[in-house]
Coordinates of C-alpha atoms in Angstrom, one line a residue:
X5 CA 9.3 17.8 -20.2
X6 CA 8.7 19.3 -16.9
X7 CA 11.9 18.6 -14.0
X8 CA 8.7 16.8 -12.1
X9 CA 8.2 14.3 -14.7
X10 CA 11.9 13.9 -14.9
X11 CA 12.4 12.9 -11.3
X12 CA 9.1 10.8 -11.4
X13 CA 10.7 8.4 -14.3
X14 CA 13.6 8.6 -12.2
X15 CA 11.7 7.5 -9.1
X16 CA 12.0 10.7 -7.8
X17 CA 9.2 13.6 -7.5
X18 CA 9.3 17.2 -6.0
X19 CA 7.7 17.3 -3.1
X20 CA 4.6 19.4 -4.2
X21 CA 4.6 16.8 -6.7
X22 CA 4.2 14.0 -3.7
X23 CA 1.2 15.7 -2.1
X24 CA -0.3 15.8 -5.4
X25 CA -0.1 11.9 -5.8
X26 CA -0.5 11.0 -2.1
X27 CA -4.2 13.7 -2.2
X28 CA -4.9 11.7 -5.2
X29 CA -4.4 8.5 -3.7
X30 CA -6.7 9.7 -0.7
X31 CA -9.2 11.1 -3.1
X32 CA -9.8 7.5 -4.8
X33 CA -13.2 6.8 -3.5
X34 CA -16.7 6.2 -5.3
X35 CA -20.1 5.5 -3.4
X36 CA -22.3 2.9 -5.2
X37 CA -25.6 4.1 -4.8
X38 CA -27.4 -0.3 -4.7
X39 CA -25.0 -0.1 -1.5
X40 CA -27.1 0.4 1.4
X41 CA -26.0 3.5 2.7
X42 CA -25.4 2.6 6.3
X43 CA -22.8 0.6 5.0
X44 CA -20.4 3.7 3.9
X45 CA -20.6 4.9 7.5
X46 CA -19.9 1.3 9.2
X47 CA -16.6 1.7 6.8
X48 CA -16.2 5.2 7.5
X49 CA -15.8 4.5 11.4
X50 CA -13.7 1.7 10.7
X51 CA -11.0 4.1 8.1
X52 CA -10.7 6.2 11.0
X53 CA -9.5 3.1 13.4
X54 CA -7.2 2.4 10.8
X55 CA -6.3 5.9 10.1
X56 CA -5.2 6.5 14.0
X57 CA -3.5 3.1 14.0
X58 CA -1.2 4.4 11.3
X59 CA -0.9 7.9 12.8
X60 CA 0.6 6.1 16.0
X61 CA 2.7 3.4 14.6
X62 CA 4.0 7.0 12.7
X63 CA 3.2 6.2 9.2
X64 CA 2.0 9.1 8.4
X65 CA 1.6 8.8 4.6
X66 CA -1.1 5.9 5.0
X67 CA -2.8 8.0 7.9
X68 CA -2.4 10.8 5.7
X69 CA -4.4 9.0 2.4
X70 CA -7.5 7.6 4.8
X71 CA -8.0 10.6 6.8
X72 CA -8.5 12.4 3.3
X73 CA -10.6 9.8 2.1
X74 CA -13.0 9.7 5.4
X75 CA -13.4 13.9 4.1
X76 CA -14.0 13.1 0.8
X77 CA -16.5 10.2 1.4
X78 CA -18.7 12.0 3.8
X79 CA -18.3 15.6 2.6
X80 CA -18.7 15.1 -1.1
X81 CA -19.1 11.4 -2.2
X82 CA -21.9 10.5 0.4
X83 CA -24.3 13.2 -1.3
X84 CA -24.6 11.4 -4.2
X85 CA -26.6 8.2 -2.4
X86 CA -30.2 8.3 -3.2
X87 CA -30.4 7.7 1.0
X88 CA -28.5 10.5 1.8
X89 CA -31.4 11.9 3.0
X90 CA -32.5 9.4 5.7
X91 CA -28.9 9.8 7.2
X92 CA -28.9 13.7 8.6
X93 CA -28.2 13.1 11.9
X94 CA -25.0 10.7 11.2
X95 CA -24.0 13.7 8.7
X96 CA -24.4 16.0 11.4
X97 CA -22.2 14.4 13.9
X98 CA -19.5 13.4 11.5
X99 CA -19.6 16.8 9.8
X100 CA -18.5 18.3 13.3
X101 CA -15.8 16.0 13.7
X102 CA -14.2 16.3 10.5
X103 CA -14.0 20.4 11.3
X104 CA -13.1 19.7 15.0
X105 CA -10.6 16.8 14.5
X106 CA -9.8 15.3 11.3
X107 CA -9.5 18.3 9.2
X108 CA -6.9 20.1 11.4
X109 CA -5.0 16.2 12.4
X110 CA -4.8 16.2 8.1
X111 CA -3.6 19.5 7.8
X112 CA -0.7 18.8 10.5
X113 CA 0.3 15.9 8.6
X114 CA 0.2 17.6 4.9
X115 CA 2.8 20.0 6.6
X116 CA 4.7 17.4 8.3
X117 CA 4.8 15.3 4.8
X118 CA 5.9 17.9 3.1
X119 CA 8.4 19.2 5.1
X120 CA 9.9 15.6 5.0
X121 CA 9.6 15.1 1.1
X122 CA 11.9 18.8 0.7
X123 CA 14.4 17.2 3.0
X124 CA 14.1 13.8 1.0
X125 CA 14.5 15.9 -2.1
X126 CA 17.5 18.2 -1.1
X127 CA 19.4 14.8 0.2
X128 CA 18.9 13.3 -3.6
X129 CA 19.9 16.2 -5.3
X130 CA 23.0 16.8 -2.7
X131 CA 24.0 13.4 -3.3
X132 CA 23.7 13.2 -7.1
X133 CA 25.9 16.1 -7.0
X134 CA 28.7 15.0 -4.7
X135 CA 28.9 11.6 -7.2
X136 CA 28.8 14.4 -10.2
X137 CA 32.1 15.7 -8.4
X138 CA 33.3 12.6 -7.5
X139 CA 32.6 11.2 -11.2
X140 CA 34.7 14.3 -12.5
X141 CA 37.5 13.8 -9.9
X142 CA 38.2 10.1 -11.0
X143 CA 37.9 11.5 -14.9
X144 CA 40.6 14.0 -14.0
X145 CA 43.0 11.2 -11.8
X146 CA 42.6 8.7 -14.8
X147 CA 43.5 11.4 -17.4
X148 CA 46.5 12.5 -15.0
X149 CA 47.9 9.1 -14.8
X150 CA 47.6 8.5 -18.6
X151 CA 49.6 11.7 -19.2
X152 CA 52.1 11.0 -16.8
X153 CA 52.7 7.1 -18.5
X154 CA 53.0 8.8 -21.8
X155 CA 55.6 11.7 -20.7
X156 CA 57.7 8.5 -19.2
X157 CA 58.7 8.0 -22.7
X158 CA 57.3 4.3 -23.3
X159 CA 58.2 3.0 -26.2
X160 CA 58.0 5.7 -28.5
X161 CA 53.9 7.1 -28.0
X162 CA 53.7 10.4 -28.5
X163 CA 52.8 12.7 -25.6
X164 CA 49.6 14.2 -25.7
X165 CA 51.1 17.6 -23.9
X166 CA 51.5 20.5 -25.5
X167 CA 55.3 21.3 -25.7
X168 CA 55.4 25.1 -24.9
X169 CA 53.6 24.0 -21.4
X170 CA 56.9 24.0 -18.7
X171 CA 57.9 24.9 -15.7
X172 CA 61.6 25.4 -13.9
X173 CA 62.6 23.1 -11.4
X174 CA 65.6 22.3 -10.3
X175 CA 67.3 23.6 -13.5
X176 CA 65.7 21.2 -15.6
X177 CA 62.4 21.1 -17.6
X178 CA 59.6 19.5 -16.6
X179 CA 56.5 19.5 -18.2
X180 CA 53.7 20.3 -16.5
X181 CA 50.3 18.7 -16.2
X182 CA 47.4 19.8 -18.8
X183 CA 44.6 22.2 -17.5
X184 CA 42.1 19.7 -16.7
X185 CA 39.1 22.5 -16.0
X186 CA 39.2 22.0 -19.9
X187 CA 37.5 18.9 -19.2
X188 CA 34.4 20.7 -17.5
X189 CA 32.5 20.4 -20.2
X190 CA 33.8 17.0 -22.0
X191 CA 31.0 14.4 -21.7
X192 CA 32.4 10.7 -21.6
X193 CA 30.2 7.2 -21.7
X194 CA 29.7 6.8 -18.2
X195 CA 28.2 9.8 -17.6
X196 CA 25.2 8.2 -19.1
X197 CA 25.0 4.6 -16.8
X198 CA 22.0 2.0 -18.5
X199 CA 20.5 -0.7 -17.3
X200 CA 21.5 -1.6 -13.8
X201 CA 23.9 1.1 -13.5
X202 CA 21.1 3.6 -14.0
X203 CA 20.0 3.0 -10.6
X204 CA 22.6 2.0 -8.3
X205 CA 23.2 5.6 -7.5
X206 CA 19.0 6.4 -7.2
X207 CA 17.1 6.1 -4.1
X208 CA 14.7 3.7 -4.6
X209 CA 12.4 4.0 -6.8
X210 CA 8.8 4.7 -6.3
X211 CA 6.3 7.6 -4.9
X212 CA 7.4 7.4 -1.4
X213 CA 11.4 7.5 -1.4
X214 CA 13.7 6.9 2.1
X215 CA 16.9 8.9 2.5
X216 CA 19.2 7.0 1.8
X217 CA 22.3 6.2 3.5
X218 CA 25.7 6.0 1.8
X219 CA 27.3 2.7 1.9
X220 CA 30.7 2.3 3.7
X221 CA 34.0 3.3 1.1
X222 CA 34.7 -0.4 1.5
X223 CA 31.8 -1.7 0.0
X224 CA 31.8 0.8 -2.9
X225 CA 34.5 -0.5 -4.4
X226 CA 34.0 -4.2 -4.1
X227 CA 30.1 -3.8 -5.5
X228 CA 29.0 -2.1 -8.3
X229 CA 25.2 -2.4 -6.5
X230 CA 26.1 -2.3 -2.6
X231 CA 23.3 -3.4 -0.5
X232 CA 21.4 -0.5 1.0
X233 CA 22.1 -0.8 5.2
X234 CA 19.5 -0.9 7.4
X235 CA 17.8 -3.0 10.3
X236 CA 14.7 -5.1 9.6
X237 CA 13.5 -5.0 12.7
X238 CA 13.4 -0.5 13.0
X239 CA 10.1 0.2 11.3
X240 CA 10.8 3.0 9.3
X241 CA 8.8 6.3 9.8
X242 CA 7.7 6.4 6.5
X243 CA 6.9 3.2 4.8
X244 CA 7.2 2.8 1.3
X245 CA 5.5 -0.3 0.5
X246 CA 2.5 1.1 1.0
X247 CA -0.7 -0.7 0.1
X248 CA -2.9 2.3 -0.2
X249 CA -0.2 4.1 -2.9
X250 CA 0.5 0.7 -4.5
X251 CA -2.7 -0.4 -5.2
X252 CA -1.5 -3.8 -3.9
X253 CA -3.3 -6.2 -0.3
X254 CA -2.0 -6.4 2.7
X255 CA -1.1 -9.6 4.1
X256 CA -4.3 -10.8 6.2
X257 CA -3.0 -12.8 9.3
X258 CA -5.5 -16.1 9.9
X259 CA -5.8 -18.3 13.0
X260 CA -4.9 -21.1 11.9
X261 CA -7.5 -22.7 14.0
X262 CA -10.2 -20.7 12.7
X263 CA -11.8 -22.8 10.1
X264 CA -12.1 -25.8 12.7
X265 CA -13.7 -23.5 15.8
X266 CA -16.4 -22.3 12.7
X267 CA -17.2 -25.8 12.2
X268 CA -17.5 -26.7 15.1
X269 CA -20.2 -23.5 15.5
X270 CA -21.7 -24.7 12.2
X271 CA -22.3 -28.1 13.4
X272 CA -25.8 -28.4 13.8
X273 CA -27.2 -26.7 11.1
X274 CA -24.2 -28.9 8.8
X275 CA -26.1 -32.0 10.1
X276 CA -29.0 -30.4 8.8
X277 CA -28.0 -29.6 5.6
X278 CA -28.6 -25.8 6.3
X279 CA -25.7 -23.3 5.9
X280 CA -23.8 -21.3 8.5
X281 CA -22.4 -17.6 8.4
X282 CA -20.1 -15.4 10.2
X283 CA -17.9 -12.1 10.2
X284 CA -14.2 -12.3 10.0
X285 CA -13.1 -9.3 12.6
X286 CA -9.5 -8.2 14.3
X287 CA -7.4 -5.2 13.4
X288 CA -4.4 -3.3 11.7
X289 CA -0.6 -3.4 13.0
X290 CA 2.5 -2.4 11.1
X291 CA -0.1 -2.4 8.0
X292 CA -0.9 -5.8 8.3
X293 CA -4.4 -7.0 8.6
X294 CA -5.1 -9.4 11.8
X295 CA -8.1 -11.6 12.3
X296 CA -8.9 -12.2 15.8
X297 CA -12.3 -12.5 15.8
X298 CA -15.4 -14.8 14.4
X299 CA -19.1 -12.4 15.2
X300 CA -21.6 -15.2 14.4
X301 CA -24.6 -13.0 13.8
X302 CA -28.4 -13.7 14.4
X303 CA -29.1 -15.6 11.0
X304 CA -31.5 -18.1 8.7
X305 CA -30.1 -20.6 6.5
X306 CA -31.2 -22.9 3.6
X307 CA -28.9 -25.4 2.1
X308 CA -27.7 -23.0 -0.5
X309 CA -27.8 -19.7 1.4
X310 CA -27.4 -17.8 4.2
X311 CA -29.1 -14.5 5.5
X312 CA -28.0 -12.7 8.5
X313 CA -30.5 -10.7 11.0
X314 CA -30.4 -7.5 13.4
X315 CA -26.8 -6.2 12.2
X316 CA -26.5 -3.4 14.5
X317 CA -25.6 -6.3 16.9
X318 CA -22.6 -6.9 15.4
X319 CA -21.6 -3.0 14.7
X320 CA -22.3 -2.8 18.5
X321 CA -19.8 -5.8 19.1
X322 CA -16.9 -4.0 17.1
X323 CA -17.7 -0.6 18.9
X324 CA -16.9 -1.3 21.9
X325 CA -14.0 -4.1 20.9
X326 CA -12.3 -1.7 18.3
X327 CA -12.5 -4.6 15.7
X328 CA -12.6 -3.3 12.0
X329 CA -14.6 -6.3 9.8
X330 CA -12.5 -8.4 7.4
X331 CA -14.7 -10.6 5.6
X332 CA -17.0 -12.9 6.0
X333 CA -16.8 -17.0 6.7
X334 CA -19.6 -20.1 5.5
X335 CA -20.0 -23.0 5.1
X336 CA -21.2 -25.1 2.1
X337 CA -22.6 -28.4 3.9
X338 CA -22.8 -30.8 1.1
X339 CA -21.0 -28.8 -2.0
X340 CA -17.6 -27.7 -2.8
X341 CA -15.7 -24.5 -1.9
X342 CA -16.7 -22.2 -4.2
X343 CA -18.7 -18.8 -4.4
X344 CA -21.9 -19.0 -5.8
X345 CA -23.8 -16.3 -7.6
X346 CA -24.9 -15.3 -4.5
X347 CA -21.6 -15.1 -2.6
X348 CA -19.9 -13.2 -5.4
X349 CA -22.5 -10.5 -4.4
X350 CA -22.4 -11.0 -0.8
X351 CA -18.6 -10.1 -1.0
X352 CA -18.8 -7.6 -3.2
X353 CA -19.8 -5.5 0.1
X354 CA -17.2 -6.7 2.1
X355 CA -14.1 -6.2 -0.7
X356 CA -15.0 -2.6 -2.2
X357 CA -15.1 -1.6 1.9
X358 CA -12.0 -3.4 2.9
X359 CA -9.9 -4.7 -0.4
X360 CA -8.3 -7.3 1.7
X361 CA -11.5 -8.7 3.1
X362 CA -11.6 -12.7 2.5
X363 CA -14.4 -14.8 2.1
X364 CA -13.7 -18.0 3.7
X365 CA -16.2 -21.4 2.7
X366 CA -15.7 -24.5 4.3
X367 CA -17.0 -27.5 2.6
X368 CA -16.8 -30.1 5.5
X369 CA -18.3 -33.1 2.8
X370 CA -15.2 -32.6 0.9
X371 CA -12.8 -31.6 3.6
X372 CA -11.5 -28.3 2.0
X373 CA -11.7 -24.8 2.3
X374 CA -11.3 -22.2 0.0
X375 CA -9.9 -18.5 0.5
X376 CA -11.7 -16.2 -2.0
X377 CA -11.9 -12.9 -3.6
X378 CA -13.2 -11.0 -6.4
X379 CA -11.0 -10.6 -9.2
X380 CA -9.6 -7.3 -8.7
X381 CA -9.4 -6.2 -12.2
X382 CA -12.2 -7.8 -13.7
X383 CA -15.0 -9.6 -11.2
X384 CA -15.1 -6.5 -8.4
X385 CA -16.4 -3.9 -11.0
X386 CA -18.4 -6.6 -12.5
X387 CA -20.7 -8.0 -9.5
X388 CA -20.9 -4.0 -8.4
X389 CA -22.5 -3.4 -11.8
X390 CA -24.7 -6.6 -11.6
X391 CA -28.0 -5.7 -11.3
X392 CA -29.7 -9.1 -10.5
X393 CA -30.2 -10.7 -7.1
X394 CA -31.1 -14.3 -5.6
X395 CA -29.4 -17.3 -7.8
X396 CA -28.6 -16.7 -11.5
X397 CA -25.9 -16.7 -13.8
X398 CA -22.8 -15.3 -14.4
X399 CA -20.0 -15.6 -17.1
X400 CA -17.0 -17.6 -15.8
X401 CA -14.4 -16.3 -18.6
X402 CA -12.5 -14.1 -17.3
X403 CA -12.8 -15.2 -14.0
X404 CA -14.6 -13.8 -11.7
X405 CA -13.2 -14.9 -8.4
X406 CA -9.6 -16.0 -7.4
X407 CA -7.7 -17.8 -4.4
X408 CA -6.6 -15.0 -2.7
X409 CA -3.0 -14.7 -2.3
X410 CA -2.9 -11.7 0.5
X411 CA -3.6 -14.4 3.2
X412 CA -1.4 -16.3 5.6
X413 CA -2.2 -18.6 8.2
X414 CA -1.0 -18.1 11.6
X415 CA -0.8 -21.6 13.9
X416 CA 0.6 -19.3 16.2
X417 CA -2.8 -17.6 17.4
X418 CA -6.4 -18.9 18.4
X419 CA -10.0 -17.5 17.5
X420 CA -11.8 -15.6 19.5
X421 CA -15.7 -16.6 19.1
X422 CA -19.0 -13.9 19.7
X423 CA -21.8 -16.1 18.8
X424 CA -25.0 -13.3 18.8
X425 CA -27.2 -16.6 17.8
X426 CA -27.9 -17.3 21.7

């Protein structure tokens, strides 16, 4: 096994190791040709709003992942849309700025990156070997000491030192203390700690690792597992919970007046048993998603659906307001908060642009609202693959939606409302 893998099962990998993972990471992109195409370039301009959020907030490892991803979407992926064709001029601009911008801003942070990762990876293996030293030195002091009770003639134990080892001092014999560099090569239990002991002298674990600080002397020796120092409210420079790497959502920040402002929007068309639609819009900060935004579109409704009109509208909204969408919000006027056959596909646009995106339904008969996804794992790849459109039907085992769990509501903010209806 390779000195890579080793560190990885550690939680540790070499740094050329890291860009490996972290190019991977931004490669992880796939275009679904039933997608309309204008859709991959609305997302592409909003990975790049994220992508310069994170280069100035300094996380340069998420910045790092969409700015590759934005090259491999529209240098490679995009060619395989059957519409590729009806999209030259787009490809034209956005060719030029990936060779005049984003390629160069990518290759200053792959150097950057990797020039932190060597200095991440010298620190570990400096550190492992000061404890190796420091391991060996409390070996040698424990042996010491044992010697020393046994040549104090307790009760008869033998002394383990050799009797022709002496030396003259003060005209009597003393013995002298064993060569100890004998013990160089001696391997003793706790050279090999398990279980928790295995880590508490690791960095943590994971692709992206912090250097870590030493704890104080003090708390060394009353913790076997001393609590790693640092302050909560410095935002590290590199963050390791990183939901692009992880695979795992970022939390999504609702209004928590948002639901109530949308029905009061809806209003009208509730009365009239006619649904109401809207997109969920804000932005990215210390990677977490913020909605700030309702964009109630130019739409038709029916009691069971709802189709929205003259979309550039809204794209020309989050232009100029720098808003990056976030799902989508309806209302079901006389059912119950679910997603419909319909819905499940009407996400499925929103989530495999935006993971995080929500779908929101308020059911104001029944006085509840649901926050819903597609089941990562199982309902995302399957409505993407569904082939069928308008109302029809769809297993229910395994699920194929879920209360999302990425969302938090925020009493502390208000809505903002664009209604394009007027």
């Amino acid at each position: 096994m390779s000195k890579a893998v080793n560190n990885m099962n550690m939680g540790i990998v070499e740094p050329q190791e890291r860009m490996k993972h972290l190019s991977h990471y931004g490669n992880l992109i796939e275009v679904d040709k039933n997608m309309p195409v204008t859709r991959y370039y609305r997302s592409g301009t909003e990975m790049l709003r994220m992508a310069n959020v994170y280069l100035n907030e300094g996380n340069h490892e998420n910045a790092f992942i969409l700015y590759l991803r934005y090259m491999t979407l529209f240098i490679e992926k995009i060619r395989q849309h059957p519409d590729y064709a009806s999209v030259k001029a787009e490809v034209k601009a956005i060719n030029k700025k990936i060779k005049d911008e984003i390629m160069p801003t990518t290759e200053k942070l792959r150097a950057k990156l990797l020039a932190h990762y060597q200095r991440e990876y010298e620190q570990f293996l400096a550190s492992k070997e000061a404890e190796r030293v420091r391991e060996l030195e409390r070996e040698r002091q424990r042996l010491k000491e044992l010697a020393s009770r046994q040549a104090g003639g307790s009760g008869g134990i033998p002394s383990i030192i050799p009797a022709n080892l002496h030396v003259q001092m003060d005209d009597k014999l003393q013995p002298t203390a064993p060569d100890l560099s004998l013990l160089d090569h001696v391997v003793y239990p706790n050279d090999f700690p398990t279980g928790a002991n295995r880590s508490a002298n690791l960095p943590n674990s994971g692709l992206l690792l912090p250097a870590a600080a030493d704890p104080p002397a003090s708390d060394k020796s009353t913790s076997l597992h001393p609590k790693p120092a640092f302050d909560r409210n410095q935002k590290p420079q590199y963050n390791r919970t990183d939901s692009l790497l992880a695979g795992s959502l970022r939390i999504v920040h609702v209004p928590g007046d948002t639901m109530d402002v949308f029905l009061q929007l809806a209003r009208a068309n509730t009365t009239n048993n006619i649904e109401t639609c809207g997109v969920l819009a804000g932005h990215l900060a210390q990677n977490e998603l913020y909605i700030t935004h309702i964009i109630t579109p130019q739409q038709q409704g029916t009691p069971d659906s709802c189709n929205t009109m003259h979309e550039e509208q809204i794209f020309d909204v989050q232009d100029q307001m720098q808003l990056i969408t976030l799902g989508w919000i309806h209302t079901h006027p006389s059912q119950t908060a679910f997603l419909s056959s319909v819905d499940l596909h009407t996400h499925c646009s929103y989530q495999m642009m935006m993971p995080e995106a929500l779908a929101i339904v308020c059911a104001p008969k029944y006085n509840t609202t649901g926050f819903f996804i597609l089941t990562p794992q199982y309902g995302l790849d399957y409505i993407a693959q569904c082939r069928q459109s308008g109302f029809h039907p769809h297993p229910n085992d395994p699920p194929l939606f879920m209360e999302a769990q990425h969302m938090k509501i925020d009493n502390q903010t208000k809505i903002k409302v664009i209604d394009l209806r007027r």
